[in-house]
Short mmCIF file of N, CA and C in Angstrom, two decimals:
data_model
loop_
_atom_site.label_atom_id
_atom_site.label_comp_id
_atom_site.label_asym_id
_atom_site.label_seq_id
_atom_site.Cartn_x
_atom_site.Cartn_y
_atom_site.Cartn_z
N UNK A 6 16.79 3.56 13.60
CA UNK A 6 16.46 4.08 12.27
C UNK A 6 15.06 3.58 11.89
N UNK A 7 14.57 4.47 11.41
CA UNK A 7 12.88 4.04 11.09
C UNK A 7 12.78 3.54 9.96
N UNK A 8 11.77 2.23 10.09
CA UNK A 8 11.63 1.48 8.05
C UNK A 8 11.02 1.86 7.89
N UNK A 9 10.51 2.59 6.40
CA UNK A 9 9.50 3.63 5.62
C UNK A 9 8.74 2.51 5.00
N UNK A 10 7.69 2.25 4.96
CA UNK A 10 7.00 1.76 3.91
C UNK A 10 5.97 2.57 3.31
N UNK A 11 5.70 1.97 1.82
CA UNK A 11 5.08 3.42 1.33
C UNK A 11 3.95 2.25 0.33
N UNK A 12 2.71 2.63 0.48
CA UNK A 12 1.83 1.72 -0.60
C UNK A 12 1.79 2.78 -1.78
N UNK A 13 1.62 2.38 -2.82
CA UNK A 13 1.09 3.04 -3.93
C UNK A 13 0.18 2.64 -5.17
N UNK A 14 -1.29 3.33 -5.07
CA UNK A 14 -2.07 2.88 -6.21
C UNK A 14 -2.43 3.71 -7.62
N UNK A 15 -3.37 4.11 -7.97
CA UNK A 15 -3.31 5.55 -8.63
C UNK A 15 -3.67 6.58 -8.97
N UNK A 16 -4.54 6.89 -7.76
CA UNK A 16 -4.73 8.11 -7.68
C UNK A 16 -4.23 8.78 -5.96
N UNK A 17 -4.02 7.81 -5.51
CA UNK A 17 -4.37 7.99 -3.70
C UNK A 17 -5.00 7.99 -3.43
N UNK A 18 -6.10 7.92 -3.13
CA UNK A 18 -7.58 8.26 -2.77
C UNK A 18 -8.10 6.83 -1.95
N UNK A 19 -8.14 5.76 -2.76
CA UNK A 19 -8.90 4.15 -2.40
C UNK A 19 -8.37 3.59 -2.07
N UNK A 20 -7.64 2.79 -2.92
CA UNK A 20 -6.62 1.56 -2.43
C UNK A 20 -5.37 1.75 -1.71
N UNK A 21 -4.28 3.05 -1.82
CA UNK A 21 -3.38 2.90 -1.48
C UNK A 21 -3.49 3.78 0.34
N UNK A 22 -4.30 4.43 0.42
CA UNK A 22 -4.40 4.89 1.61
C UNK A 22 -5.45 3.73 2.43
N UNK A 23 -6.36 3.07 2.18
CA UNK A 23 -6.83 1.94 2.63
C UNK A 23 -5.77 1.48 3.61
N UNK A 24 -5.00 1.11 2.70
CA UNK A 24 -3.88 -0.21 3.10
C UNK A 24 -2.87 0.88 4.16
N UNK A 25 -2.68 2.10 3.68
CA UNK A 25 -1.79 3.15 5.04
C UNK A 25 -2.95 2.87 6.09
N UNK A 26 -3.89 2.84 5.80
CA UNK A 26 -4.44 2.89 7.53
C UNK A 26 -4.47 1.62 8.39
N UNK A 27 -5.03 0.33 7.26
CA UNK A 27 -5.03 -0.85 7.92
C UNK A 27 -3.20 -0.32 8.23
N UNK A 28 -2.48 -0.60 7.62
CA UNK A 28 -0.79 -1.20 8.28
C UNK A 28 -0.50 -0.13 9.93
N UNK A 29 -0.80 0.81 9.63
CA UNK A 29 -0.45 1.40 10.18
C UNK A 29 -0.74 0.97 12.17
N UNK A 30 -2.27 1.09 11.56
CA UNK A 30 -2.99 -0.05 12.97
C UNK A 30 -2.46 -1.23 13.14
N UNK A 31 -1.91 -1.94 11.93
CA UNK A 31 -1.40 -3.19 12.24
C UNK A 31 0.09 -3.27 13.12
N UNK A 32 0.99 -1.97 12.62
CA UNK A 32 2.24 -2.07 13.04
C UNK A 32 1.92 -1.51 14.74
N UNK A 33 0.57 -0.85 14.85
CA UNK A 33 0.42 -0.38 16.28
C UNK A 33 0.74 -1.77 17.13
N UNK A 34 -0.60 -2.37 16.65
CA UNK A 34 -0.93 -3.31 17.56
C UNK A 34 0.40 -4.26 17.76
N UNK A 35 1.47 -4.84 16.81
CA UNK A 35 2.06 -5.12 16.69
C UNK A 35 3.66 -4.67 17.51
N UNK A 36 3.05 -3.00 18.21
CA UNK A 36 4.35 -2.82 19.31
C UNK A 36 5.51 -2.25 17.91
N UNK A 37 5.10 -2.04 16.72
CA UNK A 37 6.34 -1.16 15.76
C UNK A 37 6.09 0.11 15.50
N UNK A 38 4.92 1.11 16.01
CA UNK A 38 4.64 2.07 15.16
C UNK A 38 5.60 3.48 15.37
N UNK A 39 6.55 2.81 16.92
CA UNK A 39 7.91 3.58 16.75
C UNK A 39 9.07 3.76 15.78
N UNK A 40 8.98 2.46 14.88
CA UNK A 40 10.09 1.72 14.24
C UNK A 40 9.68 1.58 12.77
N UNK A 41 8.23 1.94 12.19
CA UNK A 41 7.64 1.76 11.07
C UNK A 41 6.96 2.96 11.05
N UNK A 42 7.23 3.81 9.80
CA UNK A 42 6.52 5.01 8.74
C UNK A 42 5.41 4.16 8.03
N UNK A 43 4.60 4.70 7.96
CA UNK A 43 3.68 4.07 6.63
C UNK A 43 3.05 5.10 5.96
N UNK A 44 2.98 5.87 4.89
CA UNK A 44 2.44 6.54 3.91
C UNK A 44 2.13 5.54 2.53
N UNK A 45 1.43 6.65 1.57
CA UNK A 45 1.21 6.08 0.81
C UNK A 45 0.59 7.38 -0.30
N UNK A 46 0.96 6.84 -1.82
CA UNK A 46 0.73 7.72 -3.21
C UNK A 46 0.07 6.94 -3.78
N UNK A 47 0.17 7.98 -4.84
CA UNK A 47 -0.58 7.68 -6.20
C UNK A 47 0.68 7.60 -7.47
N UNK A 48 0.59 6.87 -8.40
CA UNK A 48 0.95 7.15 -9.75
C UNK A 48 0.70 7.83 -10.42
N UNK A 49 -0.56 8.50 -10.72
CA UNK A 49 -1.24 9.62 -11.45
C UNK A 49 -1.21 10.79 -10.34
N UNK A 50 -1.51 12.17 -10.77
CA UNK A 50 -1.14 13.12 -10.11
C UNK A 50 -2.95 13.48 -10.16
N UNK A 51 -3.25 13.04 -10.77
CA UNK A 51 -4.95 13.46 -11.67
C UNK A 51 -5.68 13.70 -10.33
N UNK A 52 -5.38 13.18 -8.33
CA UNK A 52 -6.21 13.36 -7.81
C UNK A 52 -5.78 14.21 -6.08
N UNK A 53 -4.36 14.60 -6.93
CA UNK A 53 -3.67 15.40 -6.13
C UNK A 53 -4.20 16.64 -5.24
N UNK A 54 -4.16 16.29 -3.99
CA UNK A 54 -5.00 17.11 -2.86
C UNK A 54 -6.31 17.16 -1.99
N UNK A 55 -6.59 15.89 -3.26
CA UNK A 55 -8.09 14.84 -2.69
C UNK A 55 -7.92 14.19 -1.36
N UNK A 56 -9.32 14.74 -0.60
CA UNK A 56 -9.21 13.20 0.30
C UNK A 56 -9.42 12.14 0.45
N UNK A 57 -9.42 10.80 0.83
CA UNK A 57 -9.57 9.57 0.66
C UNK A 57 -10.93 9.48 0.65
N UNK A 58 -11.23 8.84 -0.79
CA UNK A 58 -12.58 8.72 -1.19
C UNK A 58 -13.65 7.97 -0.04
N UNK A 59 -15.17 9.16 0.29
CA UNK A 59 -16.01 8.68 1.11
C UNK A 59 -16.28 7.39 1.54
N UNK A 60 -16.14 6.36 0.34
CA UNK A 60 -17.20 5.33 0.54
C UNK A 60 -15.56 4.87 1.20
N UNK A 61 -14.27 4.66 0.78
CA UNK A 61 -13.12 4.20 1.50
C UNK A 61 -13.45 4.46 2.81
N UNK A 62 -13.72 5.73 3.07
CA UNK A 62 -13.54 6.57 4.48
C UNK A 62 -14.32 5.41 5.49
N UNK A 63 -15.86 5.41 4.73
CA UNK A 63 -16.65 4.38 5.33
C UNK A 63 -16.63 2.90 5.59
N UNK A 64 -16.15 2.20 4.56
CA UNK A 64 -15.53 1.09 5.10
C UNK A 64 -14.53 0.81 6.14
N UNK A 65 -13.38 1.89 6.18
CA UNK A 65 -12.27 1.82 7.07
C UNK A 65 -13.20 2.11 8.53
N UNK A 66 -14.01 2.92 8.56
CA UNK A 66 -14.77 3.37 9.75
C UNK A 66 -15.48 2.52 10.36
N UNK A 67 -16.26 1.46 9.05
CA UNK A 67 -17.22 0.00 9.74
C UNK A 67 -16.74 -0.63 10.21
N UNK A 68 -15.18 -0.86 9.77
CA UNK A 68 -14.07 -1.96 10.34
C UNK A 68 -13.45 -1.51 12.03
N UNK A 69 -13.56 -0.50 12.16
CA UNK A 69 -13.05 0.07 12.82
C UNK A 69 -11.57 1.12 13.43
N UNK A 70 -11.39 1.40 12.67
CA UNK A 70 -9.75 2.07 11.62
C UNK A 70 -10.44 3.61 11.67
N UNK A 71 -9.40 4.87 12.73
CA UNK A 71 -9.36 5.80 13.11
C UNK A 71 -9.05 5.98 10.75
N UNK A 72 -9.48 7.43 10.59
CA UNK A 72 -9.54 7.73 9.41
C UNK A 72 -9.15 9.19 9.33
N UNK A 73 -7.74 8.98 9.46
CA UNK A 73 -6.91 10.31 9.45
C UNK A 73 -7.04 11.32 8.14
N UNK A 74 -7.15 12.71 8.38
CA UNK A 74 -6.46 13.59 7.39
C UNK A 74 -5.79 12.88 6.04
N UNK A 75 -6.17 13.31 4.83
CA UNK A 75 -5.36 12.92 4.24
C UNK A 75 -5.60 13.53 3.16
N UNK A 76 -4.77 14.19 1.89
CA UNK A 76 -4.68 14.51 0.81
C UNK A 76 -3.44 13.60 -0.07
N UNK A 77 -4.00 13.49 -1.65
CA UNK A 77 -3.64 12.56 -2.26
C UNK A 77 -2.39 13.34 -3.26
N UNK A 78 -1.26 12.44 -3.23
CA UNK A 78 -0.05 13.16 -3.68
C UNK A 78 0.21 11.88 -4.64
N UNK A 79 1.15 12.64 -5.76
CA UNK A 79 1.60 11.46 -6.58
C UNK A 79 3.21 11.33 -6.25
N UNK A 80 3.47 9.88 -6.67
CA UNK A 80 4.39 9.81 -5.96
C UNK A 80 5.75 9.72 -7.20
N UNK A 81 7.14 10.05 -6.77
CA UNK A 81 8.15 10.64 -7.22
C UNK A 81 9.02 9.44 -6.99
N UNK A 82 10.18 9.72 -7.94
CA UNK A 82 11.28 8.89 -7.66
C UNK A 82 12.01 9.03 -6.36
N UNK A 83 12.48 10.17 -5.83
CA UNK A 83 13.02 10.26 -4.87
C UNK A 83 12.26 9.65 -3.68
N UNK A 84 10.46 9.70 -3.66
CA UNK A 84 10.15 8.47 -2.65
C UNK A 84 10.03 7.23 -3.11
N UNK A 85 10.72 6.62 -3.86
CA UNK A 85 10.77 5.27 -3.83
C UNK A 85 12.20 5.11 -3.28
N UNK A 86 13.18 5.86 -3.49
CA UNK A 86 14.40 5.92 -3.10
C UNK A 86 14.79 5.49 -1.95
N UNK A 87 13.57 6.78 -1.31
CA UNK A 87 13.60 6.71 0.35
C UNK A 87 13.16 5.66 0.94
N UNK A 88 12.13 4.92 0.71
CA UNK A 88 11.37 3.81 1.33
C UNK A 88 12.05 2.48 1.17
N UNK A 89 11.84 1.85 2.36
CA UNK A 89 12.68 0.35 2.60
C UNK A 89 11.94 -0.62 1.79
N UNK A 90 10.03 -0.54 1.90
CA UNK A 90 9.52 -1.18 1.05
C UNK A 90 8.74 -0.50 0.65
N UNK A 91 8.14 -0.83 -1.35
CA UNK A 91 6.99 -0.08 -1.79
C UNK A 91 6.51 -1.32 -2.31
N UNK A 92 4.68 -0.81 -1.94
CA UNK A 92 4.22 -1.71 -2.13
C UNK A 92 2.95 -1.67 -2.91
N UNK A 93 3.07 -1.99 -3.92
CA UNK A 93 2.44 -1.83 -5.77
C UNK A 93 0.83 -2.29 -5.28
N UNK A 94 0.26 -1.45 -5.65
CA UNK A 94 -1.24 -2.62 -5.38
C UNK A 94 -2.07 -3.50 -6.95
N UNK A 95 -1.01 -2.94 -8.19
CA UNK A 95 -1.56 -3.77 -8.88
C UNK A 95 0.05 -3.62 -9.87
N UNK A 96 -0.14 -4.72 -10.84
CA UNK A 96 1.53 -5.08 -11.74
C UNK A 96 1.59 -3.40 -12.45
N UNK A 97 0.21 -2.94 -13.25
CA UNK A 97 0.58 -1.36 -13.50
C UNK A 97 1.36 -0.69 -12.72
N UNK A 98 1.02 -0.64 -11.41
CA UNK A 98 1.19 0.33 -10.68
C UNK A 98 3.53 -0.02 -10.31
N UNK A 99 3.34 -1.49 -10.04
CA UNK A 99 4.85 -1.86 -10.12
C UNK A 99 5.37 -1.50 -10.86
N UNK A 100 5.07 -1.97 -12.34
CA UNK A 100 5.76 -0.98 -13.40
C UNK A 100 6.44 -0.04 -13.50
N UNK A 101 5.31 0.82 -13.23
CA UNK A 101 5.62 2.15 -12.89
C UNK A 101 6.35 2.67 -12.13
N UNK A 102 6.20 1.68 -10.81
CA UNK A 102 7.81 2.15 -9.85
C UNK A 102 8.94 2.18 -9.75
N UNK A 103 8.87 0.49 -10.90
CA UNK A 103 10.28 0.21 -11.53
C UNK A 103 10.83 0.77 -12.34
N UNK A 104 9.98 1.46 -12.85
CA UNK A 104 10.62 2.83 -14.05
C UNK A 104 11.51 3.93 -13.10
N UNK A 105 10.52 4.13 -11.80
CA UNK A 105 11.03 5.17 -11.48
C UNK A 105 12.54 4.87 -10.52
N UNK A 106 12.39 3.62 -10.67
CA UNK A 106 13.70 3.04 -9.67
C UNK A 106 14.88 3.07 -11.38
N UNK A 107 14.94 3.27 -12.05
CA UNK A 107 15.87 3.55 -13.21
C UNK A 107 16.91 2.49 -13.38
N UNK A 108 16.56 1.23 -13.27
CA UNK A 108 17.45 0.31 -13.44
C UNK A 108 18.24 -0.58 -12.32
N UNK A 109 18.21 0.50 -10.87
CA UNK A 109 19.01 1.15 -9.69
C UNK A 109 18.33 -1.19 -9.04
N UNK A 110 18.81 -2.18 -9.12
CA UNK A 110 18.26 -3.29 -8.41
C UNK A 110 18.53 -3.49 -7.12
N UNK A 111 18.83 -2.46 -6.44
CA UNK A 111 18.56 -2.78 -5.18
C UNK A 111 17.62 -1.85 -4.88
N UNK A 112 16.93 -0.94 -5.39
CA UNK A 112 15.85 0.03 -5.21
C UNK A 112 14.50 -1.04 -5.93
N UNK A 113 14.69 -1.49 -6.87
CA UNK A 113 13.50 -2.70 -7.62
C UNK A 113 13.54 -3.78 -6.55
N UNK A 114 14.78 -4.02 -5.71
CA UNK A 114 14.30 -5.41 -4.82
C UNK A 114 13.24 -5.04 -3.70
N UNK A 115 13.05 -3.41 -3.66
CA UNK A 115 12.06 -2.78 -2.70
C UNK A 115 11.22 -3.08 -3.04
N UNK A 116 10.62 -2.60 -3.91
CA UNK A 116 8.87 -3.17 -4.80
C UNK A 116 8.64 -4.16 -4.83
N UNK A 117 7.41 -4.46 -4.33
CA UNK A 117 6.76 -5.50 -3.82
C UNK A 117 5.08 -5.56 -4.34
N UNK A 118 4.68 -6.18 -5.09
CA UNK A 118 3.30 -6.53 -4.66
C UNK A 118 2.08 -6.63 -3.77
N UNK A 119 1.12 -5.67 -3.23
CA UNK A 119 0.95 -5.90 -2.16
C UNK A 119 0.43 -7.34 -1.40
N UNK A 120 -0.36 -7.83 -2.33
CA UNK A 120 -0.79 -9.06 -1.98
C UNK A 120 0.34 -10.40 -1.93
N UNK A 121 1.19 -10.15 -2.33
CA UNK A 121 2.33 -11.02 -2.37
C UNK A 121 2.72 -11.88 -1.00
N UNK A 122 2.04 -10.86 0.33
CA UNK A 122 1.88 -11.63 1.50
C UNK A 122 1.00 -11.96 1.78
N UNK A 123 0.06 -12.15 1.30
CA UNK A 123 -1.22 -12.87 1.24
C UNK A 123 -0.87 -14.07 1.52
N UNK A 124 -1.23 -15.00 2.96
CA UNK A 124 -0.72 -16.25 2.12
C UNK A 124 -2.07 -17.13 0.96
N UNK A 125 -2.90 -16.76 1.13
CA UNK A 125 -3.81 -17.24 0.20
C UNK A 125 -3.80 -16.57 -1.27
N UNK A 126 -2.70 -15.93 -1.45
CA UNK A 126 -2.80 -15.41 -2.42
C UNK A 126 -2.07 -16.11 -3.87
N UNK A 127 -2.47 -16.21 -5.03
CA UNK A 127 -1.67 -17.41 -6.43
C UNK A 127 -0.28 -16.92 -5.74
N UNK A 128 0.74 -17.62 -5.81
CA UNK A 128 2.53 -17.80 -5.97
C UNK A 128 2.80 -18.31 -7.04
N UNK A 129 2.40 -19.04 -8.12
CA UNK A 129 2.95 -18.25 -9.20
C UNK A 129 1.59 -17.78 -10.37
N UNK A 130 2.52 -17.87 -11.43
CA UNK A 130 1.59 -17.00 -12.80
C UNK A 130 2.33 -15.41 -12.96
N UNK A 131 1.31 -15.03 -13.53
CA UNK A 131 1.96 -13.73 -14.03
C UNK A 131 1.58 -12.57 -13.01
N UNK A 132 2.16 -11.50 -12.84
CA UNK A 132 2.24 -10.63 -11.21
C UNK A 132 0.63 -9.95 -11.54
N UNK A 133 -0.02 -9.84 -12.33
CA UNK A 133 -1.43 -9.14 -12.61
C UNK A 133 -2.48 -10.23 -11.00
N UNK A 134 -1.79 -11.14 -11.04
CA UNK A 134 -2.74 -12.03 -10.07
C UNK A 134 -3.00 -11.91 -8.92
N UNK A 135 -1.99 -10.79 -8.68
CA UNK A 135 -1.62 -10.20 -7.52
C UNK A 135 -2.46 -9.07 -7.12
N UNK A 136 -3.12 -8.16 -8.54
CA UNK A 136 -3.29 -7.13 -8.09
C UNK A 136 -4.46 -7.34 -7.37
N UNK A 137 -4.50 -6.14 -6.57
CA UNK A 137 -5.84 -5.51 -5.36
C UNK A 137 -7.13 -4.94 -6.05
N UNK A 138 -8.18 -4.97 -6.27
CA UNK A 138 -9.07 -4.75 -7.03
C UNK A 138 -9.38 -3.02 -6.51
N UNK A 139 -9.83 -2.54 -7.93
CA UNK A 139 -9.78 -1.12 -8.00
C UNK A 139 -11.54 -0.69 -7.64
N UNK A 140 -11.86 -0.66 -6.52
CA UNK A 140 -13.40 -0.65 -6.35
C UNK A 140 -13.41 1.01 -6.91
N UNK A 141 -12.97 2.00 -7.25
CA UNK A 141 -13.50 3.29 -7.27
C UNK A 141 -14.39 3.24 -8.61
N UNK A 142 -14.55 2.82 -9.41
CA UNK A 142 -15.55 2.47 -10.34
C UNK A 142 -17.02 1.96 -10.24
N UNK A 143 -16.88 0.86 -9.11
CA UNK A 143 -18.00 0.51 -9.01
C UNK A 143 -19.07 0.79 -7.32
N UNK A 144 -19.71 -0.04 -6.97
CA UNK A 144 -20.54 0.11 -5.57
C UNK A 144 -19.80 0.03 -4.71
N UNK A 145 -20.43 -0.05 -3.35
CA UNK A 145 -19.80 -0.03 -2.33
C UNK A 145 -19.50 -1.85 -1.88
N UNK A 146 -19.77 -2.48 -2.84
CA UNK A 146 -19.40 -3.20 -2.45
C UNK A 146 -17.90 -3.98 -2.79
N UNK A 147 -17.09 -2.92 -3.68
CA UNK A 147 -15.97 -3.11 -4.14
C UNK A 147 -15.15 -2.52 -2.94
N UNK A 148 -15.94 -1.66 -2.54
CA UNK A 148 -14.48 -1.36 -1.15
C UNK A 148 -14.16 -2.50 -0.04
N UNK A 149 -15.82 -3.18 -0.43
CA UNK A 149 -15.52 -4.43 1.18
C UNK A 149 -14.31 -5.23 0.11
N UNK A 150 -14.35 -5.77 -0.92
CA UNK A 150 -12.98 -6.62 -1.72
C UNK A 150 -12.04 -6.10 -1.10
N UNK A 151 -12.13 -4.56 -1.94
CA UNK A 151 -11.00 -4.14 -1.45
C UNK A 151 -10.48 -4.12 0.31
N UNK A 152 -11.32 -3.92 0.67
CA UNK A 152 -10.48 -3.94 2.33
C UNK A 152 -10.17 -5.14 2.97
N UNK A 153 -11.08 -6.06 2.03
CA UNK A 153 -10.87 -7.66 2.47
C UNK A 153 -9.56 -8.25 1.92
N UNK A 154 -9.05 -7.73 0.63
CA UNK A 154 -7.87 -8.05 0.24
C UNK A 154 -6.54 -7.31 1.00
N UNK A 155 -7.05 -5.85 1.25
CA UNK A 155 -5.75 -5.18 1.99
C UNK A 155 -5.30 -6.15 3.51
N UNK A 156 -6.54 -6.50 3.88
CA UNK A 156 -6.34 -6.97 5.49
C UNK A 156 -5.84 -8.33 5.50
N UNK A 157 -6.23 -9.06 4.54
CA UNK A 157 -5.71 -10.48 4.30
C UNK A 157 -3.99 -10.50 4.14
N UNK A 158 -3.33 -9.14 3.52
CA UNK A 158 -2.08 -9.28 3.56
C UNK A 158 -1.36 -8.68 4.49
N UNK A 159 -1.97 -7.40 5.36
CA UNK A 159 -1.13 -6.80 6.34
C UNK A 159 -0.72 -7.48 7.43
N UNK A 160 -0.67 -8.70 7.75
CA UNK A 160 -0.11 -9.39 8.67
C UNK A 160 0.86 -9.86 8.46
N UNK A 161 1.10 -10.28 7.23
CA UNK A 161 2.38 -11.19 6.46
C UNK A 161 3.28 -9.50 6.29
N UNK A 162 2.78 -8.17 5.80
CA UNK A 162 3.69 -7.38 5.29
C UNK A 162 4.18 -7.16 7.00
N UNK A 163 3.15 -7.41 7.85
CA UNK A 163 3.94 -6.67 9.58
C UNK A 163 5.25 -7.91 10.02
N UNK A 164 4.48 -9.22 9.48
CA UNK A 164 5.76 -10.30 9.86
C UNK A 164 7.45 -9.85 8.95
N UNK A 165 6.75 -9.52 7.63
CA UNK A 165 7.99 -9.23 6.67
C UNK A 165 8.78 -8.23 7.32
N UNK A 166 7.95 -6.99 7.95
CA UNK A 166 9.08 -5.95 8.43
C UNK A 166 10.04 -6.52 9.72
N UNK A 167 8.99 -7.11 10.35
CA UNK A 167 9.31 -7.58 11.58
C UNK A 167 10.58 -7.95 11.77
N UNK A 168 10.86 -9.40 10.75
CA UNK A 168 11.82 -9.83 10.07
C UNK A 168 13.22 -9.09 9.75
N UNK A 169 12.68 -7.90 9.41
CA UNK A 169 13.96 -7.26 8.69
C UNK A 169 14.31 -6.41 9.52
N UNK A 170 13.54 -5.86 11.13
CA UNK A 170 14.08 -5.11 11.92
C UNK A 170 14.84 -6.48 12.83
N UNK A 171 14.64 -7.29 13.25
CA UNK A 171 15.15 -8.29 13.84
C UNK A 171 16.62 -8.43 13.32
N UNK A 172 16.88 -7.99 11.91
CA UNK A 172 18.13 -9.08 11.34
C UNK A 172 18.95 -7.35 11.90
N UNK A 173 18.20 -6.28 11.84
CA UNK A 173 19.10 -4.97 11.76
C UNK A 173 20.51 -5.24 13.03
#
């Protein structure tokens, strides 16, 4: 059975497809990309059908990260349903998922923070400490944050799955 993981930021475009491409390479290299889905939405619908914003495109490309097809979808309750883990890139964006999880706590024990496997990342304080910085506002030098923060945690999220296909 395949584990779905699904990032979500809010538009699709920057942050949450970022992090689908790093994981995705990560679960390669890692020998899971039989055993691990990785997609990824938006919260807002506002950028629905977009592709992953240029300057993203370009950072993922300097790093070296194949930069697939992609149009930006917002994402629904029924995919949080589906997915084993979702993974919030900022406390807004959790919120929001937890709304769409309707109370349902074993669908909220899915949502996750993305940086939460960071291990350099605060453990405690309030979950905002967590979030992934939203470079689409500013230069290009908000995408290197941003890709520097996505990559700092996709190793801990590949150990976390790892983990949970092991116990299957």
């Amino acid at each position: 059975m395949t584990y779905r993981v699904m990032t979500v930021c809010t538009g699709n475009i920057c942050r949450s497809p970022m992090a689908e491409v790093v994981l995705r390479d990560r679960f390669t290299r890692a020998g899971l990309d039989g055993a691990v889905l990785v997609d990824s939405t938006g919260i807002s619908g506002e950028e629905h059908g977009n592709p992953i914003d240029p300057r993203a495109q370009q950072v993922l490309r300097s790093r070296g990260y194949d930069v697939p097809a992609h149009r930006a979808r917002q994402v629904s309750a029924v995919d949080v349903v589906e997915r084993d883990l979702v993974l919030a890139m900022t406390a807004t964006h959790a919120h929001a998922l937890r709304r769409l999880a309707r109370g349902d706590d074993a669908i909220t024990q899915r949502i996750r923070m993305f940086r939460s496997f960071d291990p350099d990342a605060p453990v405690e304080g309030p979950e905002h400490l967590l979030d992934v910085d939203d470079p689409w506002y500013g230069d290009d030098a908000g995408f290197e944050v941003t890709i520097a923060e996505v990559e700092a945690a996709a190793d801990g999220i590949v150990a976390h799955v790892r983990e949970v296909l092991d116990r299957r």
